[in-house]
Structures are given as structure tokens and as C-alpha cells.
């Protein structure tokens, strides 16, 4: 299956096909110097499959985990590109999850003022979400994605076969973003989660989720208006992420998708739908009940970049497949997070 992203300056294809990693050379020009970036947790055969199709490919393997999205690793990769004699007409390819995609994409965006980039995402999260949209970045210490750019890939190659090696919890983590896509835009996608085995339907789930993201990103390439819909669950989710800690960095932390899953629940205005969503979470193995300190999360959200002048903009889902923006006083957030009962500040669970 092929989707084409139509953007003002650059357009590119997203290829979604089982075994597609073996065909990258037929889809992109690999007859040049290629720096292939992967990480130590990604089975080495995936980067090797891509390298075997390059005229002159060099694989660089960074340590797995969010910590590799750093300026230090970024500098190492720039050096590796220089050592491999990459010129302006050469290519950087990411083979891995969102960490590798964000990092390698940012290297491509900046090396010699920007060279070609292709992305071969290998996690559900990166196949559904992070590989599309052109956002590339590294973190500054614990602050995520502060140094980055918009840099569109030349091509995205999604091979669902690579998901076979992904640990179950990682697999489910990314599916939270697909549930999100269904809730804001695609009732049929949400229905798949209710009725079917997501592992069996993974190609359709990926395809439908990508279509939702494509539609929204095409309307709003640089993140000013419509793209806010993709933040559904994320404002609260980021607060939870900051307080509970990100798994990988903290031992009992949550993954991003798990935080988003929890962050979506209070933003669903239809109680019946919220019940159905919880049932989907239980089926998938996503957290369905808040296991976080609500007061700490609320305090964290006061510092959220979207909180301006005591107001915060939330994405709400009034019914399945639709969304709206709601600018509310920060206090209204307390009400949402606690549900109906409103304990005094400081009485968080
Ligand atoms: N650019 C964007 O628009 C955007 C959007 C959402 C998230 N992100 C970023 O994405 C990152 C998270 O991405 P992620 O969830 O893919 O995490 P990740 O890249 O850390 O991958 C998760 C783990 O799975 C391993 N792995 C990857 N592919 C595998 C495979 N096929 N088989 C076995 N193991 C595999 C990795 O080594 C890693 O340990 C974060 O840094 C986040 O900021 C970016
Ligand atoms: Zn997300």
C-alpha cells in the first residue's frame, strides 16, 4: 500500500508492505553513500538488509533508549557522516524506532545544511506516528525535543514484518496512538480495536492511522492549527509522563503511549464512549485507571507550554470520530482529572 504525502515544498511516499525492507533499493536511490543509523535494541539484521542494497553503506549503531537523543550522540553521528565522506548528494537512513528516526532525521536536517533522509521505522509507535510529519529533534538533558527542525523524509518504508521482534508492551504502546487516531477521526479504526485481534489486523490499523495523520498534517504542515487534534490525550499525557517518569529512564515509569491512553480518558465527553475506550485498553493491556498522583500532574501541567494566562487548550472528543478544541481555565482541568468529585488541592491520591 502506498500513501503520498502532499506538502507545499516537498512530497514523499509512504510505502506500507510486508517485507518492504528488502525492497528499499527499488524505492529509493541507494546508489550513493548512505549512513544507516540504528540502535543496539533493533535486531541488527534490519539495518544489514538495507546496507546490502547500498552501493556504499555504513551502519552506525547508537545505544538503545531515549538517552541517545542527545547532542553528544548527534555530534558523533555528524562525525560519522563526515568520516564516511558523505557529500551533499548522499543519504542518511534511519532503521529503528522513534529515537533513531528523530535523531537520524535531525542529523540529516543539519549535516551540510541538510541532505536526503529516508526513514524505515520498526516500532508500532514510529510506524504509526513519529515517522510521519517531518518533526526531527534531540533532547536537551531531560527536556524532550527542544533542539529540532522540520525535515521531511524522501521516503518512509514501513515493513510490518519488523514488528514480529518487538516486545509486546512496546507493540501495544504504539497502538495507543492508533486508538487516538480512531477516536478523533476514524470510527471504523476504533471498531477494529473493539471487534478484532489487533495483531491480525495490524496492516489495516497502520494504514488507517497513517491516513488520519496524513490528512491532518497535510492541512497543517508546520503545526499551527488542525494539527492540534493530534495532541488529543497529550497535554495531560505529558504531565503524567513527567511525573510518573518515562519507562526506560525510570524503572516503573510508563511508556509514552500508556500516558497518552490515560490522558485521553478525561477528555472524552461521552460517558458511554469512555466506557468502550476503557474496555479496549483492558483488551490491549493499556492502563485503564489512573495510577498517578493527580496533584503532582496538575502542578506539572501548570508549567506546560500550552498553559498561557491561566488558560489551557485541550482537545476534547465529544463523540466517536470527532474532536474540538476547548480553551479552559486551568482550574477546569482539575475537575476533569478528578472526574466529578473535587477534592481540595493537596489531596491527590
Ligand atoms: N517526531 C515525531 O513526530 C514523534 C512523535 C512521537 C514520538 N516521537 C519520539 O519517538 C521516540 C519513541 O519512539 P519508540 O517508541 O519507537 O521508542 P524507541 O525508538 O526507543 O524504540 C523502543 C525500543 O524498541 C527497540 N526496537 C525498535 N525496533 C525494534 C524491533 N523491530 N524489534 C525489537 N526491538 C525493537 C529499540 O531498540 C528500543 O529499545 C521518543 O523519543 C519520542 O519523542 C517522535
Ligand atoms: Zn504521541
XYZ file of C-alpha atoms and ligand atoms in Angstrom:
394
model
C 0.000 0.000 0.000
C 1.201 3.440 -0.780
C 0.286 6.812 0.635
C 1.629 10.040 -0.772
C 2.216 12.987 1.496
C 1.499 16.143 -0.435
C 3.231 19.074 1.175
C 3.983 22.518 -0.168
C 7.701 22.227 -0.684
C 8.348 18.508 -0.767
C 6.174 15.492 -1.252
C 7.076 11.945 -0.435
C 5.701 8.426 -0.430
C 4.985 6.177 2.497
C 5.270 2.540 1.486
C 3.478 0.065 3.743
C 4.131 -3.555 2.804
C 5.215 -6.768 4.451
C 8.851 -7.434 3.565
C 9.308 -3.887 2.200
C 12.702 -3.557 3.893
C 14.098 -5.875 1.237
C 12.917 -3.524 -1.492
C 14.205 -0.173 -0.215
C 16.769 -0.100 -3.035
C 13.989 -0.234 -5.621
C 12.073 2.544 -3.942
C 14.904 4.971 -3.156
C 18.217 5.816 -4.750
C 20.799 3.853 -2.742
C 23.416 4.138 -5.458
C 25.401 6.623 -3.363
C 26.995 6.918 0.086
C 24.463 6.012 2.761
C 24.838 6.392 6.518
C 22.454 3.926 8.165
C 21.587 4.769 11.752
C 20.138 2.104 14.033
C 20.258 1.300 17.758
C 21.502 -1.582 19.870
C 17.983 -2.841 20.634
C 16.906 -3.108 16.992
C 17.719 -6.559 15.580
C 20.888 -5.970 13.533
C 19.509 -7.798 10.503
C 17.166 -4.890 9.642
C 19.965 -2.344 9.136
C 22.008 -5.049 7.419
C 19.149 -5.716 4.980
C 19.222 -2.045 3.983
C 23.026 -1.890 3.841
C 23.155 -4.866 1.483
C 21.192 -2.793 -1.056
C 23.509 0.241 -0.896
C 26.471 0.870 -3.156
C 28.403 2.222 -0.181
C 26.578 1.832 3.102
C 27.929 2.437 6.608
C 25.965 1.296 9.655
C 26.250 3.270 12.897
C 24.646 1.681 15.959
C 23.862 4.000 18.865
C 22.878 2.720 22.342
C 19.160 1.964 22.597
C 16.937 4.296 24.613
C 15.860 7.918 24.784
C 19.279 8.958 26.135
C 20.664 8.626 22.611
C 18.555 11.600 21.510
C 21.309 13.843 22.841
C 23.641 16.471 21.449
C 26.583 14.179 22.235
C 25.243 11.333 20.096
C 24.121 13.853 17.466
C 27.740 15.102 17.243
C 29.022 11.515 16.996
C 26.748 10.908 14.035
C 27.784 14.115 12.301
C 31.376 12.942 12.696
C 30.450 9.512 11.348
C 28.851 11.154 8.300
C 31.994 13.161 7.714
C 34.241 10.104 8.227
C 32.157 8.189 5.683
C 32.712 11.116 3.264
C 29.021 11.874 2.839
C 28.524 14.780 0.478
C 25.507 16.950 -0.246
C 24.033 14.400 -2.629
C 24.292 11.477 -0.213
C 21.771 9.950 2.135
C 21.028 9.206 5.784
C 18.684 6.304 6.540
C 17.077 5.570 9.899
C 16.316 1.931 10.745
C 14.652 1.730 14.158
C 12.045 3.299 16.403
C 11.218 6.919 17.094
C 14.509 7.532 18.866
C 16.546 6.576 15.815
C 14.163 8.379 13.424
C 14.163 11.648 15.363
C 17.933 11.553 15.851
C 18.995 10.488 12.359
C 16.437 12.849 10.819
C 17.897 15.773 12.731
C 21.398 14.796 11.637
C 20.140 14.746 8.025
C 18.415 18.114 8.501
C 21.621 19.786 9.592
C 24.565 17.932 8.006
C 25.881 20.227 5.257
C 22.719 22.325 5.743
C 20.532 19.332 5.036
C 20.817 16.144 2.996
C 18.361 13.456 1.911
C 16.740 11.340 4.589
C 14.733 8.134 4.437
C 13.034 6.526 7.390
C 12.450 2.803 7.962
C 10.506 2.729 11.237
C 10.474 -0.590 13.127
C 8.181 0.049 16.128
C 4.410 0.490 16.135
C 4.861 3.986 17.559
C 7.229 5.053 14.815
C 5.250 3.325 12.050
C 2.005 4.968 13.125
C 3.208 8.286 14.350
C 6.743 9.570 14.614
C 7.947 8.775 11.079
C 5.233 10.949 9.529
C 5.042 14.687 9.908
C 8.643 15.777 9.469
C 9.420 16.565 13.086
C 13.015 15.667 13.951
C 14.812 16.528 17.172
C 17.119 15.736 20.041
C 16.578 16.371 23.751
C 18.457 18.775 25.967
C 19.080 16.888 29.202
C 15.655 15.763 30.434
C 13.781 18.272 28.258
C 12.464 16.491 25.234
C 12.726 17.631 21.619
C 13.876 21.201 22.312
C 16.504 21.195 19.579
C 14.990 20.215 16.283
C 13.674 21.029 12.865
C 11.015 20.198 10.334
C 12.728 17.951 7.811
C 10.615 15.804 5.518
C 11.985 12.406 4.514
C 12.339 11.470 0.856
C 10.622 8.183 1.599
C 9.170 6.227 4.513
C 9.316 2.433 4.283
C 7.069 0.635 6.740
C 7.615 -3.107 6.944
C 5.104 -4.597 9.411
C 7.169 -7.818 9.490
C 9.735 -5.997 11.640
C 7.136 -5.817 14.421
C 7.467 -9.579 14.971
C 10.532 -8.987 17.165
C 9.084 -6.082 19.126
C 8.288 -6.837 22.802
C 4.523 -6.983 23.452
C 4.449 -3.926 25.718
C 6.242 -1.841 23.083
C 3.837 -3.146 20.441
C 0.839 -2.067 22.500
C 2.461 1.251 23.422
C 2.361 2.400 19.815
C -1.182 1.147 19.332
C -2.364 3.794 21.799
C -1.663 6.341 19.045
C -3.821 4.302 16.668
C -6.654 4.260 19.196
C -6.199 8.043 19.354
C -6.438 8.342 15.561
C -9.629 6.282 15.599
C -11.190 8.358 18.338
C -10.544 11.728 16.689
C -11.157 10.819 13.055
C -11.973 7.214 12.169
C -14.786 5.285 13.901
C -14.057 2.204 11.773
C -10.470 2.111 13.069
C -11.744 2.268 16.628
C -14.162 -0.534 15.744
C -11.269 -2.790 14.737
C -9.884 -2.499 18.268
C -13.262 -3.383 19.711
C -14.040 -6.312 17.467
C -10.827 -7.812 16.123
C -7.399 -9.101 17.092
C -5.111 -6.086 16.538
C -2.141 -8.309 15.739
C -4.029 -9.911 12.865
C -5.294 -6.564 11.615
C -2.034 -4.678 12.040
C -1.699 -3.641 8.408
C -5.152 -2.115 8.337
C -4.545 -0.431 11.693
C -1.289 1.069 10.404
C -2.854 2.169 7.138
C -5.876 3.816 8.707
C -3.794 5.536 11.392
C -1.436 6.883 8.741
C -4.346 8.188 6.734
C -5.584 10.121 9.739
C -2.148 11.590 10.384
C -1.638 12.335 6.685
C -4.924 14.156 6.413
C -4.209 16.320 9.430
C -0.524 17.005 8.676
C -1.222 17.909 5.048
C -3.700 20.504 6.213
C -1.242 21.933 8.684
C 2.363 21.224 7.830
C 4.026 23.375 10.436
C 1.864 22.721 13.427
C -0.296 25.813 13.768
C -3.948 24.798 13.689
C -5.547 21.472 12.703
C -2.540 19.548 13.883
C -3.665 20.301 17.429
C -6.061 17.357 17.030
C -3.077 15.009 17.172
C -2.422 16.356 20.660
C -5.523 14.568 21.887
C -4.538 12.947 25.192
C -1.103 14.511 25.055
C -1.482 17.610 27.236
C -2.465 15.521 30.237
C -0.350 12.625 28.948
C 2.803 14.716 29.024
C 2.008 15.753 32.603
C 1.669 12.081 33.556
C 4.872 11.283 31.682
C 6.763 13.969 33.582
C 5.511 12.815 36.978
C 5.459 9.031 36.566
C 8.643 9.054 34.521
C 9.284 7.517 31.140
C 9.864 3.792 31.152
C 13.394 3.176 30.020
C 14.540 6.150 32.047
C 12.669 5.213 35.229
C 12.089 1.600 36.285
C 8.335 1.646 36.931
C 7.645 4.521 34.545
C 5.052 4.441 31.809
C 5.663 4.424 28.092
C 4.546 7.447 26.082
C 1.545 5.649 24.585
C 0.430 4.466 28.020
C 0.479 8.079 29.272
C -1.454 9.226 26.202
C -4.005 6.462 26.778
C -4.589 7.729 30.319
C -4.523 11.336 29.127
C -7.320 10.721 26.634
C -9.852 9.290 29.098
C -10.929 12.501 30.900
C -11.133 14.332 27.550
C -13.853 12.037 26.216
C -17.128 13.809 26.816
C -19.444 10.898 26.081
C -19.524 8.562 29.085
C -20.628 5.563 27.038
C -17.709 6.069 24.691
C -15.268 6.427 27.615
C -16.512 3.046 28.841
C -15.878 1.477 25.441
C -12.401 3.002 25.364
C -11.572 1.528 28.772
C -12.703 -1.873 27.520
C -10.347 -1.531 24.538
C -7.487 -0.591 26.870
C -8.134 -3.670 29.013
C -8.219 -5.854 25.923
C -4.902 -4.450 24.688
C -3.187 -4.282 28.064
C -3.053 -0.487 28.293
C -3.649 1.122 31.706
C -7.356 1.924 32.122
C -7.243 3.524 35.572
C -5.113 6.446 36.662
C -2.073 5.195 38.534
C -0.580 8.614 39.048
C -0.519 11.394 41.623
C -3.131 13.758 40.257
C -1.999 16.810 42.227
C 1.560 16.447 41.034
C 0.376 16.019 37.453
C -1.810 19.132 37.704
C 1.103 21.120 39.137
C 3.262 19.873 36.304
C 0.700 20.929 33.741
C 0.720 24.470 35.068
C 4.216 24.565 33.688
C 3.097 23.048 30.405
C 3.971 25.198 27.438
C 0.344 25.294 26.376
C -0.747 26.912 29.641
C -0.822 30.616 28.891
C -2.507 33.259 31.060
C -4.180 30.696 33.328
C -5.856 29.089 30.313
C -5.078 25.783 28.745
C -6.195 24.474 25.361
C -7.446 20.915 25.452
C -8.516 18.592 22.676
C -11.856 17.035 23.580
C -13.715 14.220 21.894
C -17.475 14.849 22.107
C -18.303 11.635 20.242
C -16.587 8.881 18.287
C -14.675 10.256 15.295
C -14.841 13.954 16.108
C -12.861 16.443 18.140
C -12.966 20.050 19.240
C -10.594 22.485 20.920
C -11.591 23.768 24.321
C -9.766 26.646 25.964
C -10.440 26.292 29.661
C -9.160 27.877 32.868
C -6.511 25.671 34.436
C -8.900 25.025 37.334
C -11.334 23.292 34.975
C -8.588 20.798 34.311
C -8.681 19.776 37.963
C -12.349 18.942 37.551
C -11.624 16.817 34.506
C -8.742 14.939 36.047
C -10.731 14.143 39.190
C -13.961 13.369 37.442
C -16.979 14.703 39.324
C -15.684 14.763 42.920
C -13.494 17.787 43.555
C -11.167 17.353 46.497
C -9.229 20.332 47.794
C -5.734 20.887 46.396
C -3.141 18.668 48.031
C -5.419 15.645 48.448
C -4.141 13.795 45.389
C -4.234 10.027 45.507
N 8.858 13.005 15.508
C 7.650 12.841 15.971
O 6.675 13.372 15.449
C 7.467 11.959 17.171
C 6.181 11.559 17.549
C 6.046 10.691 18.622
C 7.169 10.244 19.302
N 8.411 10.649 18.911
C 9.621 10.179 19.600
O 9.740 8.784 19.396
C 10.536 8.253 20.470
C 9.917 6.952 20.939
O 9.857 6.058 19.865
P 9.662 4.492 20.088
O 8.512 4.272 20.984
O 9.700 3.864 18.781
O 10.912 4.129 21.003
P 12.379 3.598 20.639
O 12.876 4.142 19.386
O 13.182 3.829 21.880
O 12.155 2.027 20.463
C 11.723 1.259 21.562
C 12.673 0.073 21.832
O 12.411 -0.936 20.882
C 13.615 -1.368 20.278
N 13.235 -1.777 18.920
C 12.964 -0.975 17.866
N 12.516 -1.694 16.833
C 12.507 -2.985 17.226
C 12.108 -4.204 16.616
N 11.578 -4.219 15.384
N 12.249 -5.346 17.318
C 12.725 -5.316 18.583
N 13.082 -4.197 19.231
C 12.965 -3.045 18.562
C 14.549 -0.199 20.382
O 15.877 -0.610 20.403
C 14.137 0.414 21.723
O 14.823 -0.225 22.773
C 10.603 9.326 21.529
O 11.888 9.887 21.540
C 9.593 10.355 21.082
O 9.957 11.665 21.448
C 8.566 11.491 17.852
Zn 2.288 10.737 20.976
